[in-house]
Tab-separated table of C-alpha atoms in Angstrom:
chain	number	residue	atom	x	y	z
M	275	MET	CA	89.709	86.346	54.486
M	276	ARG	CA	86.981	84.922	56.683
M	277	LYS	CA	83.211	85.015	56.438
M	278	VAL	CA	81.284	85.865	59.586
M	279	SER	CA	78.695	83.125	59.940
M	280	LEU	CA	75.030	83.965	59.692
M	281	VAL	CA	74.404	82.452	63.117
M	282	PHE	CA	77.073	84.604	64.733
M	283	SER	CA	75.710	87.722	63.044
M	284	LEU	CA	72.202	86.906	64.220
M	285	LEU	CA	73.468	86.528	67.766
M	286	LEU	CA	75.136	89.914	67.553
M	287	PHE	CA	71.989	91.434	66.128
M	288	PHE	CA	69.589	90.104	68.720
M	289	GLY	CA	72.036	90.744	71.522
M	290	LEU	CA	72.336	94.350	70.419
M	291	PHE	CA	68.619	95.030	70.299
M	292	ALA	CA	67.776	93.057	73.414
M	293	GLN	CA	69.552	95.783	75.381
M	294	LEU	CA	67.330	98.569	74.147
M	295	ARG	CA	65.261	100.391	76.701
M	296	PRO	CA	61.888	101.986	76.069
M	297	ALA	CA	62.223	105.166	74.048
M	298	ALA	CA	62.466	108.227	76.248
M	299	ALA	CA	60.871	111.569	75.663
M	300	SER	CA	62.169	113.284	72.536
M	301	TYR	CA	63.317	116.885	72.876
M	302	ARG	CA	64.121	119.781	70.550
M	303	PRO	CA	66.868	122.370	70.787
M	304	PRO	CA	65.615	125.868	71.612
M	305	ASP	CA	64.837	128.286	68.786
M	306	SER	CA	68.106	130.057	69.502
M	307	ILE	CA	69.943	127.039	68.048
M	308	GLN	CA	69.506	126.919	64.289
M	309	VAL	CA	69.434	123.396	62.846
M	310	ASN	CA	70.449	123.533	59.186
M	311	SER	CA	70.413	119.805	58.499
M	312	ARG	CA	67.225	118.368	57.095
M	313	ALA	CA	67.387	115.066	58.993
M	314	VAL	CA	68.769	114.580	62.506
M	315	TYR	CA	69.071	111.706	64.970
M	316	LEU	CA	70.766	112.287	68.341
M	317	TYR	CA	71.246	109.329	70.683
M	318	ASN	CA	72.751	109.008	74.147
M	319	LEU	CA	74.937	105.890	74.177
M	320	ASP	CA	75.102	105.618	77.975
M	321	THR	CA	71.367	105.347	78.650
M	322	GLU	CA	70.444	104.076	75.150
M	323	THR	CA	68.087	107.007	74.794
M	324	ARG	CA	66.851	108.858	71.741
M	325	VAL	CA	67.205	112.560	72.567
M	326	PHE	CA	66.293	114.469	69.400
M	327	GLU	CA	65.101	113.475	65.965
M	328	GLN	CA	63.942	115.359	62.898
M	329	GLU	CA	62.813	113.705	59.656
M	330	ALA	CA	64.786	110.680	60.814
M	331	GLN	CA	62.728	108.306	58.639
M	332	THR	CA	62.998	110.373	55.434
M	333	ARG	CA	64.835	108.527	52.657
M	334	MET	CA	67.879	110.393	51.372
M	335	PRO	CA	71.079	109.562	49.450
M	336	PRO	CA	73.750	108.392	51.915
M	337	ALA	CA	76.669	109.890	49.970
M	338	SER	CA	79.948	108.703	51.504
M	339	LEU	CA	78.183	107.531	54.654
M	340	ALA	CA	77.823	104.320	52.646
M	341	LYS	CA	81.519	103.757	53.368
M	342	ILE	CA	80.633	103.035	57.007
M	343	MET	CA	78.974	99.828	55.820
M	344	THR	CA	81.943	99.082	53.552
M	345	CYS	CA	84.216	99.426	56.570
M	346	ILE	CA	81.981	97.131	58.644
M	347	LEU	CA	82.205	94.342	56.080
M	348	ALA	CA	85.950	94.796	55.685
M	349	LEU	CA	86.511	94.498	59.437
M	350	GLU	CA	84.244	91.479	59.792
M	351	ASN	CA	85.559	89.591	56.773
M	352	THR	CA	89.308	90.061	57.183
M	353	ASP	CA	91.255	87.816	59.513
M	354	ASP	CA	94.385	89.990	59.472
M	355	LEU	CA	94.183	93.708	58.724
M	356	ASP	CA	97.794	93.552	57.562
M	357	GLU	CA	96.713	91.267	54.722
M	358	GLU	CA	97.555	92.915	51.377
M	359	ILE	CA	95.066	93.931	48.688
M	360	GLU	CA	95.828	95.148	45.172
M	361	TYR	CA	93.932	97.969	43.492
M	362	PRO	CA	92.828	96.437	40.135
M	363	ALA	CA	92.840	98.581	36.999
M	364	TYR	CA	89.178	97.995	36.122
M	365	ILE	CA	87.875	99.971	39.107
M	366	TRP	CA	89.247	103.207	37.619
M	367	ASN	CA	86.457	103.009	35.035
M	368	MET	CA	83.853	102.938	37.813
M	369	VAL	CA	84.589	106.304	39.428
M	370	GLU	CA	83.615	109.606	37.874
M	371	PRO	CA	86.176	112.438	37.668
M	372	GLY	CA	86.272	114.684	40.714
M	373	ALA	CA	85.232	111.977	43.162
M	374	SER	CA	87.015	111.906	46.500
M	375	GLN	CA	90.274	109.943	46.451
M	376	ALA	CA	93.508	109.436	48.364
M	377	ASP	CA	96.093	109.471	45.507
M	378	VAL	CA	96.123	105.679	45.364
M	379	ARG	CA	97.314	104.298	41.998
M	380	GLN	CA	96.355	101.448	39.680
M	381	GLY	CA	98.151	98.282	40.752
M	382	GLU	CA	99.126	99.746	44.107
M	383	VAL	CA	99.288	97.261	46.948
M	384	LEU	CA	98.162	98.286	50.428
M	385	THR	CA	97.294	96.369	53.535
M	386	MET	CA	93.616	96.213	54.415
M	387	ARG	CA	94.346	98.474	57.380
M	388	LYS	CA	95.878	101.138	55.148
M	389	ALA	CA	93.037	100.799	52.667
M	390	LEU	CA	90.567	101.430	55.490
M	391	TYR	CA	92.423	104.581	56.475
M	392	CYS	CA	92.171	105.750	52.865
M	393	LEU	CA	88.480	104.856	52.866
M	394	MET	CA	87.461	106.507	56.109
M	395	LEU	CA	89.863	109.432	56.458
M	396	GLN	CA	89.947	110.752	52.892
M	397	SER	CA	86.769	109.037	51.710
M	398	ASP	CA	88.657	107.340	48.868
M	399	CYS	CA	86.235	105.841	46.335
M	400	TYR	CA	88.937	103.642	44.784
M	401	SER	CA	89.624	102.059	48.170
M	402	ALA	CA	85.917	101.317	48.528
M	403	LEU	CA	85.976	99.459	45.207
M	404	ALA	CA	89.267	97.691	45.937
M	405	ILE	CA	87.899	96.461	49.270
M	406	ALA	CA	84.685	95.348	47.571
M	407	ASP	CA	86.709	93.521	44.895
M	408	LYS	CA	88.772	91.742	47.549
M	409	ILE	CA	85.899	90.659	49.819
M	410	GLY	CA	83.506	90.014	46.932
M	411	ASP	CA	86.032	87.679	45.271
M	412	GLY	CA	86.358	89.943	42.259
M	413	GLU	CA	82.642	90.786	42.035
M	414	ILE	CA	81.625	94.266	43.193
M	415	GLN	CA	77.942	93.306	43.038
M	416	THR	CA	78.555	90.402	45.392
M	417	PHE	CA	79.919	92.860	47.923
M	418	VAL	CA	76.976	95.255	47.408
M	419	ASP	CA	74.607	92.362	48.063
M	420	MET	CA	76.497	91.738	51.287
M	421	MET	CA	76.020	95.396	52.226
M	422	ASN	CA	72.264	95.117	51.822
M	423	ASP	CA	72.107	91.807	53.665
M	424	LYS	CA	74.029	93.333	56.547
M	425	ALA	CA	71.816	96.423	56.611
M	426	ALA	CA	68.745	94.202	56.864
M	427	LEU	CA	70.352	92.163	59.643
M	428	ILE	CA	71.155	95.301	61.612
M	429	GLY	CA	67.570	96.484	61.228
M	430	ALA	CA	68.086	99.269	58.683
M	431	GLN	CA	64.825	98.623	56.847
M	432	ASN	CA	64.862	101.844	54.834
M	433	THR	CA	68.352	101.442	53.386
M	434	TYR	CA	69.414	100.139	49.982
M	435	PHE	CA	72.960	100.273	48.622
M	436	THR	CA	73.902	100.079	44.948
M	437	ASN	CA	77.656	100.701	45.325
M	438	PRO	CA	80.294	100.593	48.074
M	439	HIS	CA	81.432	104.245	47.858
M	440	GLY	CA	78.220	106.288	47.994
M	441	LEU	CA	78.508	108.158	44.689
M	442	TYR	CA	75.044	109.202	43.608
M	443	ASP	CA	72.677	106.607	42.237
M	444	GLU	CA	68.944	107.273	42.150
M	445	GLY	CA	68.268	103.768	43.455
M	446	MET	CA	70.417	104.154	46.595
M	447	TYR	CA	68.933	105.545	49.795
M	448	THR	CA	69.023	105.481	53.574
M	449	THR	CA	67.625	107.445	56.504
M	450	ALA	CA	69.136	109.234	59.485
M	451	TYR	CA	67.677	106.569	61.760
M	452	ASP	CA	69.121	103.733	59.675
M	453	MET	CA	72.541	105.377	59.644
M	454	PHE	CA	72.297	105.581	63.413
M	455	LEU	CA	71.625	101.832	63.573
M	456	ILE	CA	74.502	101.071	61.200
M	457	THR	CA	76.956	103.349	62.998
M	458	ARG	CA	75.966	102.132	66.451
M	459	TYR	CA	76.762	98.636	65.201
M	460	ALA	CA	80.063	99.795	63.709
M	461	ILE	CA	81.425	101.541	66.797
M	462	LYS	CA	81.235	98.247	68.711
M	463	LEU	CA	83.647	96.573	66.281
M	464	ASP	CA	87.344	96.282	67.028
M	465	HIS	CA	89.499	98.879	65.218
M	466	PHE	CA	86.574	100.949	63.880
M	467	MET	CA	86.835	103.893	66.274
M	468	ASP	CA	90.637	103.773	66.171
M	469	ILE	CA	90.491	104.295	62.408
M	470	VAL	CA	87.747	106.916	62.186
M	471	SER	CA	89.116	108.964	65.121
M	472	THR	CA	92.527	109.389	63.466
M	473	ARG	CA	93.232	112.913	62.198
M	474	THR	CA	96.291	112.161	60.112
M	475	ILE	CA	98.535	109.172	59.387
M	476	ASP	CA	101.487	108.300	57.186
M	477	ILE	CA	100.824	104.971	55.434
M	478	SER	CA	104.090	104.790	53.446
M	479	PRO	CA	105.770	102.867	52.010
M	480	THR	CA	103.844	101.018	49.324
M	481	ASN	CA	104.962	99.225	46.187
M	482	MET	CA	104.735	102.536	44.297
M	483	ALA	CA	107.903	104.636	44.289
M	484	ILE	CA	105.860	107.820	44.581
M	485	HIS	CA	104.609	106.574	47.946
M	486	ASN	CA	107.898	105.337	49.394
M	487	GLU	CA	107.702	108.016	52.071
M	488	ASN	CA	105.385	110.737	53.366
M	489	TYR	CA	102.187	109.155	52.079
M	490	ASN	CA	100.049	111.203	54.436
M	491	LEU	CA	96.310	110.909	54.812
M	492	PHE	CA	94.155	113.597	56.439
M	493	SER	CA	90.669	113.186	57.855
M	494	THR	CA	87.839	115.157	56.267
M	495	ILE	CA	86.386	115.733	59.741
M	496	LEU	CA	87.449	119.312	60.422
M	497	PRO	CA	85.979	119.475	63.971
M	498	MET	CA	88.792	117.122	65.082
M	499	TYR	CA	91.565	119.618	64.162
M	500	PRO	CA	92.612	122.064	66.908
M	501	GLY	CA	92.746	125.641	65.672
M	502	ASN	CA	90.151	124.949	62.988
M	503	ALA	CA	87.072	127.178	62.899
M	504	TYR	CA	84.896	124.101	63.426
M	505	TYR	CA	87.060	122.486	66.101
M	506	TYR	CA	85.084	120.843	68.887
M	507	GLU	CA	87.205	118.813	71.284
M	508	PRO	CA	84.571	116.205	72.337
M	509	ILE	CA	84.035	114.969	68.756
M	510	ARG	CA	85.506	111.627	67.671
M	511	GLY	CA	85.065	110.469	64.040
M	512	VAL	CA	83.061	109.058	62.233
M	513	LYS	CA	82.338	109.935	58.578
M	514	THR	CA	81.388	112.820	56.326
M	515	GLY	CA	79.570	112.643	53.001
M	516	THR	CA	78.759	115.283	50.415
M	517	LEU	CA	76.704	115.191	47.232
M	518	ASP	CA	75.020	117.898	45.179
M	519	GLU	CA	71.835	115.828	45.345
M	520	VAL	CA	71.663	115.791	49.159
M	521	GLY	CA	74.080	118.407	50.491
M	522	ARG	CA	76.314	117.595	53.436
M	523	ASN	CA	75.984	114.533	55.669
M	524	TYR	CA	77.932	113.826	58.826
M	525	VAL	CA	77.877	111.029	61.410
M	526	SER	CA	79.890	111.542	64.581
M	527	THR	CA	80.322	110.640	68.211
M	528	ALA	CA	81.181	112.976	71.072
M	529	SER	CA	82.194	112.432	74.703
M	530	LYS	CA	82.291	114.957	77.526
M	531	ASP	CA	82.082	114.763	81.332
M	532	GLY	CA	81.249	111.067	81.179
M	533	TYR	CA	78.427	111.473	78.647
M	534	ASN	CA	78.610	109.869	75.204
M	535	TYR	CA	76.471	110.685	72.176
M	536	LEU	CA	76.050	109.542	68.592
M	537	LEU	CA	74.725	112.100	66.095
M	538	VAL	CA	73.550	111.646	62.511
M	539	LEU	CA	73.096	114.751	60.349
M	540	MET	CA	71.874	114.597	56.752
M	541	GLY	CA	70.981	117.162	54.130
M	542	ALA	CA	72.725	120.289	55.380
M	543	PRO	CA	72.907	122.840	52.514
M	544	LYS	CA	76.203	123.199	50.646
M	545	VAL	CA	75.029	125.970	48.319
M	546	ASP	CA	73.050	129.151	48.856
M	547	ALA	CA	69.829	130.222	47.171
M	548	THR	CA	71.749	131.341	44.077
M	549	GLY	CA	73.562	127.999	43.722
M	550	GLU	CA	76.888	129.333	44.955
M	551	ASP	CA	78.924	127.208	47.369
M	552	LEU	CA	78.450	128.306	50.965
M	553	GLN	CA	81.579	129.497	52.687
M	554	GLU	CA	80.538	127.862	55.954
M	555	ASN	CA	80.204	124.137	56.485
M	556	LEU	CA	76.749	124.070	58.069
M	557	VAL	CA	76.791	120.399	58.990
M	558	PHE	CA	79.848	120.925	61.214
M	559	MET	CA	78.146	123.948	62.796
M	560	ASP	CA	75.050	121.833	63.467
M	561	ALA	CA	77.146	119.123	65.102
M	562	LYS	CA	78.826	121.498	67.520
M	563	ASN	CA	75.618	123.343	68.410
M	564	ILE	CA	73.549	120.203	68.972
M	565	TYR	CA	76.251	118.528	71.035
M	566	GLU	CA	76.734	121.626	73.191
M	567	TRP	CA	72.996	121.791	73.791
M	568	ALA	CA	72.911	118.124	74.810
M	569	PHE	CA	75.909	118.347	77.130
M	570	ASN	CA	74.589	121.511	78.798
M	571	GLU	CA	70.915	120.545	79.011
M	572	PHE	CA	70.772	116.892	80.055
M	573	GLU	CA	71.955	114.710	82.897
M	574	THR	CA	71.520	111.098	83.900
M	575	LYS	CA	69.448	111.063	87.060
M	576	GLN	CA	68.116	108.324	89.312
M	577	LEU	CA	64.363	108.785	89.241
M	578	LEU	CA	63.400	105.782	91.348
M	579	GLU	CA	65.344	103.919	94.028
M	580	LYS	CA	65.096	100.172	94.521
M	581	GLY	CA	63.016	99.375	97.609
M	582	LYS	CA	61.380	102.801	97.774
M	583	THR	CA	57.738	102.851	98.897
M	584	CYS	CA	55.812	104.054	95.867
M	585	ASN	CA	52.195	103.368	96.780
M	586	SER	CA	49.940	101.103	98.814
M	587	ILE	CA	46.953	98.875	98.165
M	588	PRO	CA	44.034	97.650	100.356
M	589	VAL	CA	44.184	94.043	101.600
M	590	ARG	CA	41.103	91.903	102.233
M	591	LEU	CA	40.553	88.775	104.356
M	592	SER	CA	43.220	89.544	106.940
M	593	LYS	CA	42.932	90.680	110.567
M	594	GLU	CA	46.583	91.765	110.751
M	595	ALA	CA	46.690	94.491	108.062
M	596	ASP	CA	44.294	96.505	105.980
M	597	THR	CA	46.904	97.661	103.432
M	598	VAL	CA	50.320	96.706	102.129
M	599	ASN	CA	52.986	99.058	100.803
M	600	LEU	CA	54.249	98.634	97.252
M	601	LEU	CA	58.008	98.871	96.725
M	602	ALA	CA	60.036	99.575	93.571
M	603	ALA	CA	61.565	96.318	92.325
M	604	GLU	CA	64.630	98.085	90.928
M	605	SER	CA	66.263	101.447	90.627
M	606	PHE	CA	65.610	103.424	87.466
M	607	SER	CA	67.757	106.151	85.925
M	608	ALA	CA	67.197	108.110	82.752
M	609	LEU	CA	68.616	110.970	80.740
M	610	VAL	CA	66.448	113.992	81.532
M	611	PRO	CA	66.710	117.796	81.443
M	612	LYS	CA	68.724	119.145	84.340
M	613	GLY	CA	66.623	120.145	87.340
M	614	ILE	CA	63.856	117.623	86.690
M	615	GLU	CA	62.202	116.232	89.836
M	616	VAL	CA	59.787	113.354	90.435
M	617	ASP	CA	56.169	114.293	91.210
M	618	ALA	CA	57.112	117.922	91.750
M	619	GLU	CA	54.236	120.304	92.428
M	620	SER	CA	55.463	122.876	89.910
M	621	GLY	CA	57.603	123.014	86.805
M	622	LEU	CA	58.518	120.158	84.490
M	623	SER	CA	58.255	116.919	86.448
M	624	VAL	CA	58.506	113.168	86.016
M	625	MET	CA	55.077	111.800	86.904
M	626	LEU	CA	54.320	108.318	88.215
M	627	ARG	CA	51.453	106.385	86.609
M	628	TYR	CA	50.395	103.242	88.474
M	629	THR	CA	48.856	100.076	87.089
M	630	LYS	CA	47.586	97.886	89.932
M	631	PRO	CA	44.419	96.090	91.112
M	632	ASP	CA	41.900	97.812	93.389
M	633	SER	CA	42.747	95.441	96.228
M	634	LEU	CA	44.524	92.204	97.176
M	635	ASP	CA	43.155	89.117	98.909
M	636	ALA	CA	45.273	87.678	101.712
M	637	PRO	CA	47.508	85.766	101.928
M	638	VAL	CA	50.052	88.173	100.441
M	639	SER	CA	53.672	87.082	99.971
M	640	ARG	CA	56.543	89.470	100.494
M	641	GLY	CA	58.117	90.336	97.113
M	642	LYS	CA	55.039	89.345	95.113
M	643	LYS	CA	54.598	91.428	91.956
M	644	VAL	CA	51.457	93.471	92.439
M	645	GLY	CA	51.598	96.010	89.620
M	646	THR	CA	53.821	98.424	87.720
M	647	VAL	CA	54.639	102.099	87.704
M	648	ASP	CA	55.344	104.066	84.520
M	649	LEU	CA	57.682	107.037	84.811
M	650	MET	CA	56.203	109.715	82.531
M	651	LEU	CA	57.700	112.892	81.121
M	652	ASN	CA	55.802	115.058	78.651
M	653	ASN	CA	53.208	112.267	78.359
M	654	GLU	CA	55.855	109.813	77.155
M	655	VAL	CA	57.023	106.749	79.059
M	656	LEU	CA	60.632	106.930	80.198
M	657	GLY	CA	60.488	103.433	81.659
M	658	THR	CA	58.441	100.954	83.664
M	659	VAL	CA	59.291	99.394	87.029
M	660	ASP	CA	57.555	96.476	88.775
M	661	LEU	CA	55.890	97.042	92.164
M	662	LEU	CA	56.375	94.406	94.888
M	663	ALA	CA	54.493	93.724	98.125
M	664	GLU	CA	56.464	94.937	101.148
M	665	LYS	CA	55.631	92.107	103.612
M	666	ASP	CA	53.828	88.826	104.243
M	667	ILE	CA	50.188	89.170	105.296
M	668	PRO	CA	48.386	85.982	106.479
M	669	ARG	CA	44.771	85.153	105.753
M	670	SER	CA	42.044	84.955	108.384
M	671	GLN	CA	40.169	81.699	107.937
M	672	THR	CA	37.024	83.171	109.534
M	673	LEU	CA	36.987	86.137	107.163
M	674	TYR	CA	37.781	83.817	104.292
M	675	MET	CA	34.818	81.501	105.033
M	676	LEU	CA	32.422	84.415	105.507
M	677	ASP	CA	33.606	85.883	102.222
M	678	TYR	CA	33.255	82.474	100.569
M	679	LEU	CA	29.644	82.100	101.732
M	680	LYS	CA	28.909	85.641	100.713
M	681	GLY	CA	30.365	84.885	97.339
M	682	ILE	CA	28.180	81.837	96.947
M	683	PHE	CA	25.032	83.784	97.705
M	684	ASN	CA	26.138	86.548	95.390
M	685	LYS	CA	26.512	84.225	92.450
M	686	PHE	CA	23.843	84.515	89.771
M	687	TRP	CA	22.844	80.852	89.628
M	688	ILE	CA	22.391	80.696	93.379
M	689	LYS	CA	20.194	83.783	93.222
M	690	PHE	CA	18.296	82.264	90.322
M	691	ILE	CA	17.614	79.023	92.231
M	692	LEU	CA	16.550	80.910	95.341
M	693	VAL	CA	14.173	83.077	93.332
M	694	LEU	CA	12.841	79.994	91.556
M	695	VAL	CA	12.252	78.168	94.869
M	696	ILE	CA	10.491	81.216	96.278
M	697	LEU	CA	8.282	81.452	93.203
M	698	ILE	CA	7.473	77.738	93.345
M	699	PHE	CA	6.698	78.018	97.033
M	700	ALA	CA	4.520	81.068	96.449
M	701	PHE	CA	2.739	79.264	93.624
M	702	TYR	CA	2.200	76.254	95.886
M	703	VAL	CA	0.824	78.395	98.713
M	704	THR	CA	-1.486	80.213	96.303
M	705	LEU	CA	-2.631	76.897	94.878
M	706	MET	CA	-3.364	75.540	98.358
M	707	VAL	CA	-5.301	78.651	99.308
M	708	LEU	CA	-7.399	78.445	96.177
M	709	ARG	CA	-7.946	74.711	96.726
M	710	ASN	CA	-9.124	75.256	100.278
M	711	ARG	CA	-11.501	77.995	99.154
M	712	TYR	CA	-12.904	75.731	96.480
M	713	ARG	CA	-13.470	72.912	99.009
M	714	LYS	CA	-15.299	75.233	101.405
M	715	ARG	CA	-17.579	76.461	98.630
M	716	TYR	CA	-18.254	72.924	97.537
M	717	ARG	CA	-19.203	71.838	101.040
M	718	ARG	CA	-21.535	74.812	101.472
M	719	ALA	CA	-23.217	74.147	98.154
M	720	ARG	CA	-23.670	70.471	99.039
M	721	GLY	CA	-25.162	71.355	102.409
M	722	ARG	CA	-27.779	73.598	100.814
M	723	ARG	CA	-28.892	70.824	98.439
M	724	ARG	CA	-29.585	68.592	101.383
């Protein structure tokens, strides 16, 4: 068993989130598509775009979705998945009757790989505890602490685990958004998708005679089974979870026509208004309907081409050009509804919002960043692209000097001094005039006395 170092985990964490793009516009399925789940988070993995969310920050019991985190820690803390683990007797006192299990027995020895199949395909609670016992060095709580530390490192700030299997505890909670973060992290790990995308597997033999042959495990994810009422071919994995206290939860991925999505559903009803179990699994119906809507409605489209002239800006102090064109520094693509155009005169359109100065003073260098353009849809920013000057524009020294002198005379302190000089001069002139008048009167008066 190996421990993933904190430094390495931090590098993974920051590397993961450094790739995030600005959140795109969030959409809703049409009213014709009924969404039964209370909380939803749909994410396009190709463009790293949030597509649809509903109560994604509401705290809810994770149910067996907690096993995704258990699987993460098992994969990251096991050097060899063929390493054996024994199912200790004491864990049988920690699981209530009726909890999901995979027919594993006390004292049975499985490899970590087989234990993970039990955990993720049949949602085996005993495997969750056996894995926790192994990685936690015999202390389940040590493993639970690791789960919470990992959740915090991933960025799941509204998640708290109290056990490794997800059986109800009033102190345990997560959100649809946090489960998205955790699952997005998980699907990047080696072996994770191989395990959770498996429909059925024979893990015999074990050290128990009853499991010498035909020890078959079957995934709880019915949409992966052809011929099933809920079958949906694009779906791959990941994990279901059901509790009376929350209803049905389901995290999955789906791929079709080159598009890849991750969907978190939580709180789909499992009983009707009278408390009777529903015949239909509404969370699987939600998954199919939401995925179909996404695949049919959206496309990745280039909205801005690198080098395209987007705008122009006046240039001062040059005799060679009055304006310079502004070019897009890079191409920009986004996931948008099909048929969307840029700056279209009618219909839904991606609008361009510019941030740039009123003018530029020459000299202007080709490729100089002059401003930015926001690509807007439904008043939300899809992304931002820098604007660059198209060409070099030299400065006219004559215009520059004239502008410099004009600037000097326009400055407040220069105006103040000029006004002060004028006032002093006017005062002096007035004083001289009065003095001269006084002298004339004095001379006249003196002449009369004579």
